[in-house]
């Protein structure tokens, strides 16, 4: 399946190709993302030959901004996150998108959580039908005071920054659920250890 290049048609299929069979980042990104060249150029510019231990990808279409894409890579000492998102109509020229990169040292990950939802098949076998993963960071989220609360009434509660990822049978399928679970296990195995 070919995807439109950056700035191409915003008509996207409701179901995207499955990236989970592809063991390497380059092939998975090219199979799944709409703008793999943009993502890979940004990611490899930071990775600079570092070994990719694990990765996860996400893509969806929303009604306001169009296509939203994300890649998260772990190289043993860092998480490198790329995010691409179509600009909302009226906020830029037609076909415009943002491309963002964030690097998070693994030393700032304080907790890794993984919640799997299990269902029973008719024969009684348990199967995973969704997974939610979070990585709690030592950095503080840029929280703002709730509406109606001024500085004199109190400050916004401090919350630690967190990265959250999820897959379901309908959104990703069993292969992507398994890959996200593997991603969480690799990152969890590195947290608290000396970095590579």
PDB file of C-alpha atoms in Angstrom:
ATOM      1  CA  UNK A   1       0.000   0.000   0.000  1.00  0.00           C
ATOM      2  CA  UNK A   2       1.475   3.352  -0.907  1.00  0.00           C
ATOM      3  CA  UNK A   3       0.870   6.357   1.280  1.00  0.00           C
ATOM      4  CA  UNK A   4       0.630   9.917   0.070  1.00  0.00           C
ATOM      5  CA  UNK A   5       3.804  11.932   0.544  1.00  0.00           C
ATOM      6  CA  UNK A   6       4.029  14.917   2.876  1.00  0.00           C
ATOM      7  CA  UNK A   7       1.589  17.527   1.651  1.00  0.00           C
ATOM      8  CA  UNK A   8      -0.424  14.928  -0.256  1.00  0.00           C
ATOM      9  CA  UNK A   9      -4.060  14.025   0.020  1.00  0.00           C
ATOM     10  CA  UNK A  10      -5.524  13.948   3.511  1.00  0.00           C
ATOM     11  CA  UNK A  11      -7.703  10.973   2.589  1.00  0.00           C
ATOM     12  CA  UNK A  12      -6.280   8.221   4.748  1.00  0.00           C
ATOM     13  CA  UNK A  13      -7.512   4.660   5.118  1.00  0.00           C
ATOM     14  CA  UNK A  14      -9.253   3.852   8.399  1.00  0.00           C
ATOM     15  CA  UNK A  15      -6.963   0.855   8.937  1.00  0.00           C
ATOM     16  CA  UNK A  16      -3.236   1.275   8.490  1.00  0.00           C
ATOM     17  CA  UNK A  17      -0.751  -1.427   7.482  1.00  0.00           C
ATOM     18  CA  UNK A  18       0.617  -3.501  10.344  1.00  0.00           C
ATOM     19  CA  UNK A  19       4.184  -2.561  11.320  1.00  0.00           C
ATOM     20  CA  UNK A  20       4.619  -5.362  13.864  1.00  0.00           C
ATOM     21  CA  UNK A  21       6.121  -7.954  11.460  1.00  0.00           C
ATOM     22  CA  UNK A  22       9.035  -5.622  10.669  1.00  0.00           C
ATOM     23  CA  UNK A  23      11.921  -6.122  13.115  1.00  0.00           C
ATOM     24  CA  UNK A  24      13.881  -3.016  12.108  1.00  0.00           C
ATOM     25  CA  UNK A  25      12.882   0.617  12.553  1.00  0.00           C
ATOM     26  CA  UNK A  26      13.432   1.626   8.931  1.00  0.00           C
ATOM     27  CA  UNK A  27      11.148  -1.066   7.465  1.00  0.00           C
ATOM     28  CA  UNK A  28       8.462  -0.646  10.138  1.00  0.00           C
ATOM     29  CA  UNK A  29       8.354   3.136   9.679  1.00  0.00           C
ATOM     30  CA  UNK A  30       8.162   2.838   5.890  1.00  0.00           C
ATOM     31  CA  UNK A  31       5.317   0.319   6.164  1.00  0.00           C
ATOM     32  CA  UNK A  32       3.265   2.277   8.702  1.00  0.00           C
ATOM     33  CA  UNK A  33       3.909   6.017   8.738  1.00  0.00           C
ATOM     34  CA  UNK A  34       2.566   8.433   6.183  1.00  0.00           C
ATOM     35  CA  UNK A  35       5.776  10.502   6.364  1.00  0.00           C
ATOM     36  CA  UNK A  36       8.546   7.972   7.053  1.00  0.00           C
ATOM     37  CA  UNK A  37      11.295  10.045   5.436  1.00  0.00           C
ATOM     38  CA  UNK A  38      10.582  13.004   7.744  1.00  0.00           C
ATOM     39  CA  UNK A  39      10.526  10.759  10.827  1.00  0.00           C
ATOM     40  CA  UNK A  40      13.601   8.710   9.950  1.00  0.00           C
ATOM     41  CA  UNK A  41      15.702  11.751   9.061  1.00  0.00           C
ATOM     42  CA  UNK A  42      14.918  13.315  12.444  1.00  0.00           C
ATOM     43  CA  UNK A  43      15.462  10.085  14.404  1.00  0.00           C
ATOM     44  CA  UNK A  44      18.660   8.961  12.687  1.00  0.00           C
ATOM     45  CA  UNK A  45      20.047  12.497  13.018  1.00  0.00           C
ATOM     46  CA  UNK A  46      19.982  11.967  16.793  1.00  0.00           C
ATOM     47  CA  UNK A  47      20.705   8.233  16.946  1.00  0.00           C
ATOM     48  CA  UNK A  48      23.841   8.628  14.783  1.00  0.00           C
ATOM     49  CA  UNK A  49      24.463   4.907  14.487  1.00  0.00           C
ATOM     50  CA  UNK A  50      23.395   3.935  18.019  1.00  0.00           C
ATOM     51  CA  UNK A  51      21.818   0.495  18.257  1.00  0.00           C
ATOM     52  CA  UNK A  52      18.012   0.493  18.349  1.00  0.00           C
ATOM     53  CA  UNK A  53      17.039  -1.904  21.152  1.00  0.00           C
ATOM     54  CA  UNK A  54      13.287  -1.489  20.771  1.00  0.00           C
ATOM     55  CA  UNK A  55      10.695   0.858  19.322  1.00  0.00           C
ATOM     56  CA  UNK A  56       6.972   1.452  19.046  1.00  0.00           C
ATOM     57  CA  UNK A  57       4.915   3.352  16.486  1.00  0.00           C
ATOM     58  CA  UNK A  58       1.494   4.993  16.533  1.00  0.00           C
ATOM     59  CA  UNK A  59      -0.643   6.689  13.920  1.00  0.00           C
ATOM     60  CA  UNK A  60      -4.238   7.835  13.821  1.00  0.00           C
ATOM     61  CA  UNK A  61      -6.498  10.297  12.081  1.00  0.00           C
ATOM     62  CA  UNK A  62      -8.473  12.827  14.089  1.00  0.00           C
ATOM     63  CA  UNK A  63     -11.277  15.030  12.812  1.00  0.00           C
ATOM     64  CA  UNK A  64      -9.511  18.345  13.456  1.00  0.00           C
ATOM     65  CA  UNK A  65      -5.853  18.015  12.545  1.00  0.00           C
ATOM     66  CA  UNK A  66      -5.781  15.010  10.255  1.00  0.00           C
ATOM     67  CA  UNK A  67      -2.895  12.550  10.644  1.00  0.00           C
ATOM     68  CA  UNK A  68      -1.009  12.204  13.962  1.00  0.00           C
ATOM     69  CA  UNK A  69       2.133  10.017  13.941  1.00  0.00           C
ATOM     70  CA  UNK A  70       4.606   8.983  16.645  1.00  0.00           C
ATOM     71  CA  UNK A  71       7.762   6.886  16.896  1.00  0.00           C
ATOM     72  CA  UNK A  72       9.538   6.092  20.170  1.00  0.00           C
ATOM     73  CA  UNK A  73      12.986   4.481  20.053  1.00  0.00           C
ATOM     74  CA  UNK A  74      15.147   3.193  22.920  1.00  0.00           C
ATOM     75  CA  UNK A  75      18.892   2.942  22.291  1.00  0.00           C
ATOM     76  CA  UNK A  76      19.879   1.753  25.778  1.00  0.00           C
ATOM     77  CA  UNK A  77      20.557   5.168  27.284  1.00  0.00           C
ATOM     78  CA  UNK A  78      17.831   7.367  25.778  1.00  0.00           C
ATOM     79  CA  UNK A  79      14.300   7.427  24.506  1.00  0.00           C
ATOM     80  CA  UNK A  80      14.125   9.332  21.229  1.00  0.00           C
ATOM     81  CA  UNK A  81      10.588  10.423  20.372  1.00  0.00           C
ATOM     82  CA  UNK A  82       9.447  11.779  17.028  1.00  0.00           C
ATOM     83  CA  UNK A  83       5.984  13.231  16.621  1.00  0.00           C
ATOM     84  CA  UNK A  84       4.409  14.459  13.389  1.00  0.00           C
ATOM     85  CA  UNK A  85       1.017  16.078  13.153  1.00  0.00           C
ATOM     86  CA  UNK A  86      -0.953  17.801  10.429  1.00  0.00           C
ATOM     87  CA  UNK A  87      -1.621  21.470  11.101  1.00  0.00           C
ATOM     88  CA  UNK A  88      -5.298  22.275  11.653  1.00  0.00           C
ATOM     89  CA  UNK A  89      -7.060  24.053   8.782  1.00  0.00           C
ATOM     90  CA  UNK A  90      -6.573  27.795   9.129  1.00  0.00           C
ATOM     91  CA  UNK A  91      -3.399  27.441  11.230  1.00  0.00           C
ATOM     92  CA  UNK A  92      -1.103  27.193   8.217  1.00  0.00           C
ATOM     93  CA  UNK A  93      -0.991  26.498   4.512  1.00  0.00           C
ATOM     94  CA  UNK A  94      -2.812  23.453   3.152  1.00  0.00           C
ATOM     95  CA  UNK A  95      -0.760  20.290   3.689  1.00  0.00           C
ATOM     96  CA  UNK A  96       1.384  21.792   6.475  1.00  0.00           C
ATOM     97  CA  UNK A  97       2.532  19.556   9.332  1.00  0.00           C
ATOM     98  CA  UNK A  98       4.683  19.814  12.423  1.00  0.00           C
ATOM     99  CA  UNK A  99       7.664  17.554  13.083  1.00  0.00           C
ATOM    100  CA  UNK A 100       8.904  17.394  16.677  1.00  0.00           C
ATOM    101  CA  UNK A 101      11.754  15.549  18.320  1.00  0.00           C
ATOM    102  CA  UNK A 102      12.308  14.898  22.024  1.00  0.00           C
ATOM    103  CA  UNK A 103      15.166  13.067  23.725  1.00  0.00           C
ATOM    104  CA  UNK A 104      14.585  11.667  27.214  1.00  0.00           C
ATOM    105  CA  UNK A 105      17.529  10.128  29.119  1.00  0.00           C
ATOM    106  CA  UNK A 106      16.584   6.719  30.548  1.00  0.00           C
ATOM    107  CA  UNK A 107      17.992   7.942  33.861  1.00  0.00           C
ATOM    108  CA  UNK A 108      14.897  10.173  34.153  1.00  0.00           C
ATOM    109  CA  UNK A 109      12.452   7.239  33.873  1.00  0.00           C
ATOM    110  CA  UNK A 110      11.427   6.496  37.450  1.00  0.00           C
ATOM    111  CA  UNK A 111       8.708   3.925  36.836  1.00  0.00           C
ATOM    112  CA  UNK A 112       7.438   1.690  34.049  1.00  0.00           C
ATOM    113  CA  UNK A 113       3.895   0.363  34.172  1.00  0.00           C
ATOM    114  CA  UNK A 114       2.148  -2.089  31.884  1.00  0.00           C
ATOM    115  CA  UNK A 115      -1.528  -3.007  32.162  1.00  0.00           C
ATOM    116  CA  UNK A 116      -2.888  -5.790  29.985  1.00  0.00           C
ATOM    117  CA  UNK A 117      -6.608  -6.492  29.639  1.00  0.00           C
ATOM    118  CA  UNK A 118      -7.289 -10.188  29.262  1.00  0.00           C
ATOM    119  CA  UNK A 119     -10.402 -11.829  27.870  1.00  0.00           C
ATOM    120  CA  UNK A 120     -11.321 -15.486  27.701  1.00  0.00           C
ATOM    121  CA  UNK A 121     -11.868 -17.246  24.417  1.00  0.00           C
ATOM    122  CA  UNK A 122     -14.816 -19.692  24.182  1.00  0.00           C
ATOM    123  CA  UNK A 123     -12.434 -22.539  25.065  1.00  0.00           C
ATOM    124  CA  UNK A 124     -11.328 -20.708  28.233  1.00  0.00           C
ATOM    125  CA  UNK A 125      -7.898 -19.578  27.037  1.00  0.00           C
ATOM    126  CA  UNK A 126      -6.838 -16.085  28.191  1.00  0.00           C
ATOM    127  CA  UNK A 127      -5.784 -13.638  25.480  1.00  0.00           C
ATOM    128  CA  UNK A 128      -4.590 -10.049  25.655  1.00  0.00           C
ATOM    129  CA  UNK A 129      -7.022  -7.700  23.917  1.00  0.00           C
ATOM    130  CA  UNK A 130      -5.464  -4.383  24.972  1.00  0.00           C
ATOM    131  CA  UNK A 131      -2.350  -2.992  26.595  1.00  0.00           C
ATOM    132  CA  UNK A 132      -1.568   0.336  28.223  1.00  0.00           C
ATOM    133  CA  UNK A 133       2.015   1.305  29.021  1.00  0.00           C
ATOM    134  CA  UNK A 134       3.256   4.328  30.925  1.00  0.00           C
ATOM    135  CA  UNK A 135       6.736   5.646  31.639  1.00  0.00           C
ATOM    136  CA  UNK A 136       6.799   8.035  34.601  1.00  0.00           C
ATOM    137  CA  UNK A 137       9.541  10.654  34.340  1.00  0.00           C
ATOM    138  CA  UNK A 138      11.317  12.668  37.028  1.00  0.00           C
ATOM    139  CA  UNK A 139      10.561  15.884  35.130  1.00  0.00           C
ATOM    140  CA  UNK A 140       7.503  17.889  36.096  1.00  0.00           C
ATOM    141  CA  UNK A 141       4.586  18.324  33.707  1.00  0.00           C
ATOM    142  CA  UNK A 142       3.890  21.912  32.675  1.00  0.00           C
ATOM    143  CA  UNK A 143       0.638  22.027  34.594  1.00  0.00           C
ATOM    144  CA  UNK A 144      -1.495  25.136  34.524  1.00  0.00           C
ATOM    145  CA  UNK A 145      -3.945  26.228  37.174  1.00  0.00           C
ATOM    146  CA  UNK A 146      -7.488  24.946  36.604  1.00  0.00           C
ATOM    147  CA  UNK A 147      -9.950  27.495  35.172  1.00  0.00           C
ATOM    148  CA  UNK A 148     -11.149  29.909  37.829  1.00  0.00           C
ATOM    149  CA  UNK A 149      -8.181  29.359  40.150  1.00  0.00           C
ATOM    150  CA  UNK A 150      -5.889  32.380  40.342  1.00  0.00           C
ATOM    151  CA  UNK A 151      -2.359  32.562  41.721  1.00  0.00           C
ATOM    152  CA  UNK A 152      -3.631  33.923  45.037  1.00  0.00           C
ATOM    153  CA  UNK A 153      -5.929  30.903  45.490  1.00  0.00           C
ATOM    154  CA  UNK A 154      -3.219  28.372  44.992  1.00  0.00           C
ATOM    155  CA  UNK A 155      -0.908  26.846  42.474  1.00  0.00           C
ATOM    156  CA  UNK A 156      -1.653  24.049  40.092  1.00  0.00           C
ATOM    157  CA  UNK A 157      -0.751  20.647  41.527  1.00  0.00           C
ATOM    158  CA  UNK A 158       2.643  19.394  40.435  1.00  0.00           C
ATOM    159  CA  UNK A 159       2.496  16.255  38.338  1.00  0.00           C
ATOM    160  CA  UNK A 160       5.346  14.211  37.016  1.00  0.00           C
ATOM    161  CA  UNK A 161       5.621  14.034  33.258  1.00  0.00           C
ATOM    162  CA  UNK A 162       4.622  10.689  31.774  1.00  0.00           C
ATOM    163  CA  UNK A 163       4.749   9.014  28.397  1.00  0.00           C
ATOM    164  CA  UNK A 164       1.731   6.850  27.601  1.00  0.00           C
ATOM    165  CA  UNK A 165       1.177   4.280  24.876  1.00  0.00           C
ATOM    166  CA  UNK A 166      -1.662   1.905  24.105  1.00  0.00           C
ATOM    167  CA  UNK A 167      -2.762  -0.732  21.631  1.00  0.00           C
ATOM    168  CA  UNK A 168      -5.945  -2.785  21.260  1.00  0.00           C
ATOM    169  CA  UNK A 169      -7.087  -5.579  18.990  1.00  0.00           C
ATOM    170  CA  UNK A 170      -9.026  -2.997  16.968  1.00  0.00           C
ATOM    171  CA  UNK A 171      -6.213  -0.413  17.015  1.00  0.00           C
ATOM    172  CA  UNK A 172      -3.064  -2.304  16.098  1.00  0.00           C
ATOM    173  CA  UNK A 173      -4.000  -5.940  16.521  1.00  0.00           C
ATOM    174  CA  UNK A 174      -2.224  -8.721  18.404  1.00  0.00           C
ATOM    175  CA  UNK A 175       1.132  -8.104  16.719  1.00  0.00           C
ATOM    176  CA  UNK A 176       1.346  -4.469  17.800  1.00  0.00           C
ATOM    177  CA  UNK A 177       0.080  -5.352  21.287  1.00  0.00           C
ATOM    178  CA  UNK A 178       2.945  -7.857  21.589  1.00  0.00           C
ATOM    179  CA  UNK A 179       5.493  -5.356  20.239  1.00  0.00           C
ATOM    180  CA  UNK A 180       4.372  -2.664  22.701  1.00  0.00           C
ATOM    181  CA  UNK A 181       4.588  -5.147  25.570  1.00  0.00           C
ATOM    182  CA  UNK A 182       8.103  -6.083  24.433  1.00  0.00           C
ATOM    183  CA  UNK A 183       9.001  -2.371  24.271  1.00  0.00           C
ATOM    184  CA  UNK A 184       7.829  -1.905  27.873  1.00  0.00           C
ATOM    185  CA  UNK A 185       9.813  -4.933  29.058  1.00  0.00           C
ATOM    186  CA  UNK A 186      13.038  -3.783  27.403  1.00  0.00           C
ATOM    187  CA  UNK A 187      12.710  -0.265  28.835  1.00  0.00           C
ATOM    188  CA  UNK A 188      11.785  -1.671  32.275  1.00  0.00           C
ATOM    189  CA  UNK A 189      14.853  -3.931  32.207  1.00  0.00           C
ATOM    190  CA  UNK A 190      17.076  -0.866  31.696  1.00  0.00           C
ATOM    191  CA  UNK A 191      15.516   1.492  34.252  1.00  0.00           C
ATOM    192  CA  UNK A 192      17.649   1.874  37.367  1.00  0.00           C
ATOM    193  CA  UNK A 193      20.695   0.227  35.797  1.00  0.00           C
ATOM    194  CA  UNK A 194      23.808   2.016  34.677  1.00  0.00           C
ATOM    195  CA  UNK A 195      23.236   3.308  31.158  1.00  0.00           C
ATOM    196  CA  UNK A 196      25.006   1.662  28.228  1.00  0.00           C
TER     197      UNK A 196
END
